[in-house]
PDB file of C-alpha atoms in Angstrom:
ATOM      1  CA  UNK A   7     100.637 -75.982 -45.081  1.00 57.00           C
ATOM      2  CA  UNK A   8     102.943 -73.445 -46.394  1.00 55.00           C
ATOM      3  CA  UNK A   9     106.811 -73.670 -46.941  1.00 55.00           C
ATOM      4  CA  UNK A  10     109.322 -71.112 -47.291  1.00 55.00           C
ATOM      5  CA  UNK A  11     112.670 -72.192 -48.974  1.00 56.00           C
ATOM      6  CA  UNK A  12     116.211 -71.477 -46.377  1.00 59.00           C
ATOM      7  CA  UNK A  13     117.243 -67.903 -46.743  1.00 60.00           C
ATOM      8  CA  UNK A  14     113.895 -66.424 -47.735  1.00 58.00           C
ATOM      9  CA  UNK A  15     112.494 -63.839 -45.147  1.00 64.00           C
ATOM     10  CA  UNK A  16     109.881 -61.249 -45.197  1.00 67.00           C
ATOM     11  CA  UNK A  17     111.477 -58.025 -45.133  1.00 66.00           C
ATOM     12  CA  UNK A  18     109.461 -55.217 -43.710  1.00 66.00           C
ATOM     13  CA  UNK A  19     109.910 -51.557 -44.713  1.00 67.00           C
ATOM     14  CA  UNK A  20     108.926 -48.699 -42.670  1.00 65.00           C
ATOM     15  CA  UNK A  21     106.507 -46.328 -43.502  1.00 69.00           C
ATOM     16  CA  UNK A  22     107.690 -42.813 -42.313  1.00 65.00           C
ATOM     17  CA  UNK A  23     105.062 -40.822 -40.966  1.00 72.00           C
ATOM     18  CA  UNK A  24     105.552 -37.923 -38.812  1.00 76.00           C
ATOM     19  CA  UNK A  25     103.156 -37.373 -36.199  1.00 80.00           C
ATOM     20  CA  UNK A  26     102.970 -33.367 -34.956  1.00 85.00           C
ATOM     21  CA  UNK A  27     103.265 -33.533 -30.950  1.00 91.00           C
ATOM     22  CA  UNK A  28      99.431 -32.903 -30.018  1.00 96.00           C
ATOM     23  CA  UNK A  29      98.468 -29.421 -29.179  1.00 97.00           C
ATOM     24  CA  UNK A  30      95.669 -28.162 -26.819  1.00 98.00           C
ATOM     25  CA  UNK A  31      94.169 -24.795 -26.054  1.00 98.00           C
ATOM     26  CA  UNK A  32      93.563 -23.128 -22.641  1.00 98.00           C
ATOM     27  CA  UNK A  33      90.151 -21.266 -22.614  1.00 98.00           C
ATOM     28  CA  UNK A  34      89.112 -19.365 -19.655  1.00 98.00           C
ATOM     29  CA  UNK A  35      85.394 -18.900 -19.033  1.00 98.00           C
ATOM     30  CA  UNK A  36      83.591 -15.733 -17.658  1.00 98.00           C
ATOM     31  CA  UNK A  37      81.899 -16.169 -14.393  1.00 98.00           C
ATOM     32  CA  UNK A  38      80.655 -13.615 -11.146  1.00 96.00           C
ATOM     33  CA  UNK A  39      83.352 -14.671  -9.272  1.00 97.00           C
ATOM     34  CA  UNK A  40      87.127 -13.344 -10.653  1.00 98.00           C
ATOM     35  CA  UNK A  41      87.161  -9.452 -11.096  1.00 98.00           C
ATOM     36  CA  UNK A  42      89.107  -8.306 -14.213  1.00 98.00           C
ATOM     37  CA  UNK A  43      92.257  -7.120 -12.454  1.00 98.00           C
ATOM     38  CA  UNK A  44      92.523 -10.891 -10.776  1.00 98.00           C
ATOM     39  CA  UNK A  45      92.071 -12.294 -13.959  1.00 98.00           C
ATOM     40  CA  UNK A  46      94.906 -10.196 -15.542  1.00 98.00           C
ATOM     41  CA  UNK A  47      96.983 -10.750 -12.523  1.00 98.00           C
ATOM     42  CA  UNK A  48      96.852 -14.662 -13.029  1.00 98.00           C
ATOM     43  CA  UNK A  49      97.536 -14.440 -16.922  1.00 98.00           C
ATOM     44  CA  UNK A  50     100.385 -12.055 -16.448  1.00 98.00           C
ATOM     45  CA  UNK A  51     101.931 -14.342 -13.938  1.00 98.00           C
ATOM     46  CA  UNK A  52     100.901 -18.035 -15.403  1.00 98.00           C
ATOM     47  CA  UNK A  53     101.404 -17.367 -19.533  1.00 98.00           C
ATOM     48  CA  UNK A  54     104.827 -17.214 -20.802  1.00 97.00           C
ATOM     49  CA  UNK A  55     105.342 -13.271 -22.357  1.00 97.00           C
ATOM     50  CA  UNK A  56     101.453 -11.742 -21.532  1.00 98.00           C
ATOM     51  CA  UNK A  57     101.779  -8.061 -21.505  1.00 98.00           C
ATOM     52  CA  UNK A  58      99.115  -6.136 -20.052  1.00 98.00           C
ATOM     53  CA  UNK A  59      97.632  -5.378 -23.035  1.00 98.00           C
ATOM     54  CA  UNK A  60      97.142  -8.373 -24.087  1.00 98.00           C
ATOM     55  CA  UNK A  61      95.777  -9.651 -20.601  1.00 98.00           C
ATOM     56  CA  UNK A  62      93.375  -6.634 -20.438  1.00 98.00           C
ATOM     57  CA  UNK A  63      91.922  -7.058 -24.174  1.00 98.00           C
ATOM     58  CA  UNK A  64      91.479 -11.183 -23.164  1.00 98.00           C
ATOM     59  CA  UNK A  65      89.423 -10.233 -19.531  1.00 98.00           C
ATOM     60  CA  UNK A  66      87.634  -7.821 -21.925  1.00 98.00           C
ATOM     61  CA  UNK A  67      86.895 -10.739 -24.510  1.00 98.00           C
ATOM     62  CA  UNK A  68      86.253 -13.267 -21.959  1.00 98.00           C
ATOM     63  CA  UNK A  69      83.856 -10.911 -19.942  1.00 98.00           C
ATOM     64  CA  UNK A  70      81.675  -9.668 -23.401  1.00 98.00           C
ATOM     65  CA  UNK A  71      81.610 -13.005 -25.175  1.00 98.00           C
ATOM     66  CA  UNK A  72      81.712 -15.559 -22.476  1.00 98.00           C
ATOM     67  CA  UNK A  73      85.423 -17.139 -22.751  1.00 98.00           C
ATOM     68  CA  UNK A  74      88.620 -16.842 -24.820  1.00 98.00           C
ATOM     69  CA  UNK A  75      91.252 -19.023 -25.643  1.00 98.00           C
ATOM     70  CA  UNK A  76      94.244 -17.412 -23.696  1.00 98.00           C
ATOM     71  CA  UNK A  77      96.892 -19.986 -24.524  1.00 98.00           C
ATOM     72  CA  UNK A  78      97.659 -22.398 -27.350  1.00 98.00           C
ATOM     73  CA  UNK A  79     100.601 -24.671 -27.983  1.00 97.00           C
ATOM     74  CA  UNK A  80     102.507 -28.281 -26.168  1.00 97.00           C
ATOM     75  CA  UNK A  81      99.807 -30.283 -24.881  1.00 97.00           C
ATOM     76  CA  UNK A  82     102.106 -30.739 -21.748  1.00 97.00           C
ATOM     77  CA  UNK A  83     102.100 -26.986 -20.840  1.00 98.00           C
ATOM     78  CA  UNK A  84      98.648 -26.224 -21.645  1.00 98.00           C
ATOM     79  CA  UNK A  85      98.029 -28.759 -18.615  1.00 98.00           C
ATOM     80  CA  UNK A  86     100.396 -26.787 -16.739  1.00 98.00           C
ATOM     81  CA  UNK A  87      98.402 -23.803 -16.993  1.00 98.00           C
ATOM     82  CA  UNK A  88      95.343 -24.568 -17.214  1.00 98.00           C
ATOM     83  CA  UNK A  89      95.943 -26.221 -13.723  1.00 98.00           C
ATOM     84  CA  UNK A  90      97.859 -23.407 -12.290  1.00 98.00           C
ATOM     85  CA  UNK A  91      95.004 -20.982 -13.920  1.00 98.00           C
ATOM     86  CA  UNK A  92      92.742 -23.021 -11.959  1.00 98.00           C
ATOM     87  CA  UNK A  93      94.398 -23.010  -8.755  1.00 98.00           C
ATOM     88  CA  UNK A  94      93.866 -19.094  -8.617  1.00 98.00           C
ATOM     89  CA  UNK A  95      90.326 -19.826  -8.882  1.00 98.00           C
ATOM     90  CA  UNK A  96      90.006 -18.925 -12.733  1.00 98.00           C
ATOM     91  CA  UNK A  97      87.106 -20.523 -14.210  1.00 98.00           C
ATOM     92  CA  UNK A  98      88.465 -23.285 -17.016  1.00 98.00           C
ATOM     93  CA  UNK A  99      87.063 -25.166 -20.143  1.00 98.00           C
ATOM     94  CA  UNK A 100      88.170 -28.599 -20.722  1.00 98.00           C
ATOM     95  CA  UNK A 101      91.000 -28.268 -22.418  1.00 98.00           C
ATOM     96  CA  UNK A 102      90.413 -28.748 -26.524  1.00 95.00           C
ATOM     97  CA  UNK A 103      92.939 -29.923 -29.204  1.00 95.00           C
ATOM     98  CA  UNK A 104      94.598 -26.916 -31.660  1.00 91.00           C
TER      99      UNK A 104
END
């Protein structure tokens, strides 16, 4: 059995480790379904500052190599839009960690 004299206590210290706030990407995947201008239409209107440009160049990528990652960032609001991306009828990935 093991005694501690009055007035002795453990004392515990923190360690400080900062933890980044996990990060996922939103991929959309090429199928027969979505024409290009839809899938424009729904990245111009679901991710925060898409220009045209940018929209056209991702249908392009995700129609010649199969998907692209059109969003990347909070994992809170790449649920958002991957959902809402969804509910237009894009085809999705399962969301991945940045």
């Amino acid at each position: 059995m093991t005694s501690s004299s009055p007035g002795s206590s453990a004392v515990l210290e923190r360690q400080g480790t900062t933890q980044r706030y996990p990060e996922a990407r939103v991929i959309v995947l090429d199928d027969d379904v979505n024409t290009f201008q839809h899938v424009v239409d729904c990245l111009r209107k679901i991710i925060p500052g898409m220009s045209e440009d940018k929209a056209w160049n991702l249908a392009n990528r995700i129609d010649g190599q199969g998907s692209a990652e059109v969003w990347c960032g909070p994992l809170e609001q790449a649920e958002l839009y991957h959902q809402q991306l969804q509910a237009e009828g894009l085809t999705m990935a399962p969301l991945e960690r940045c």
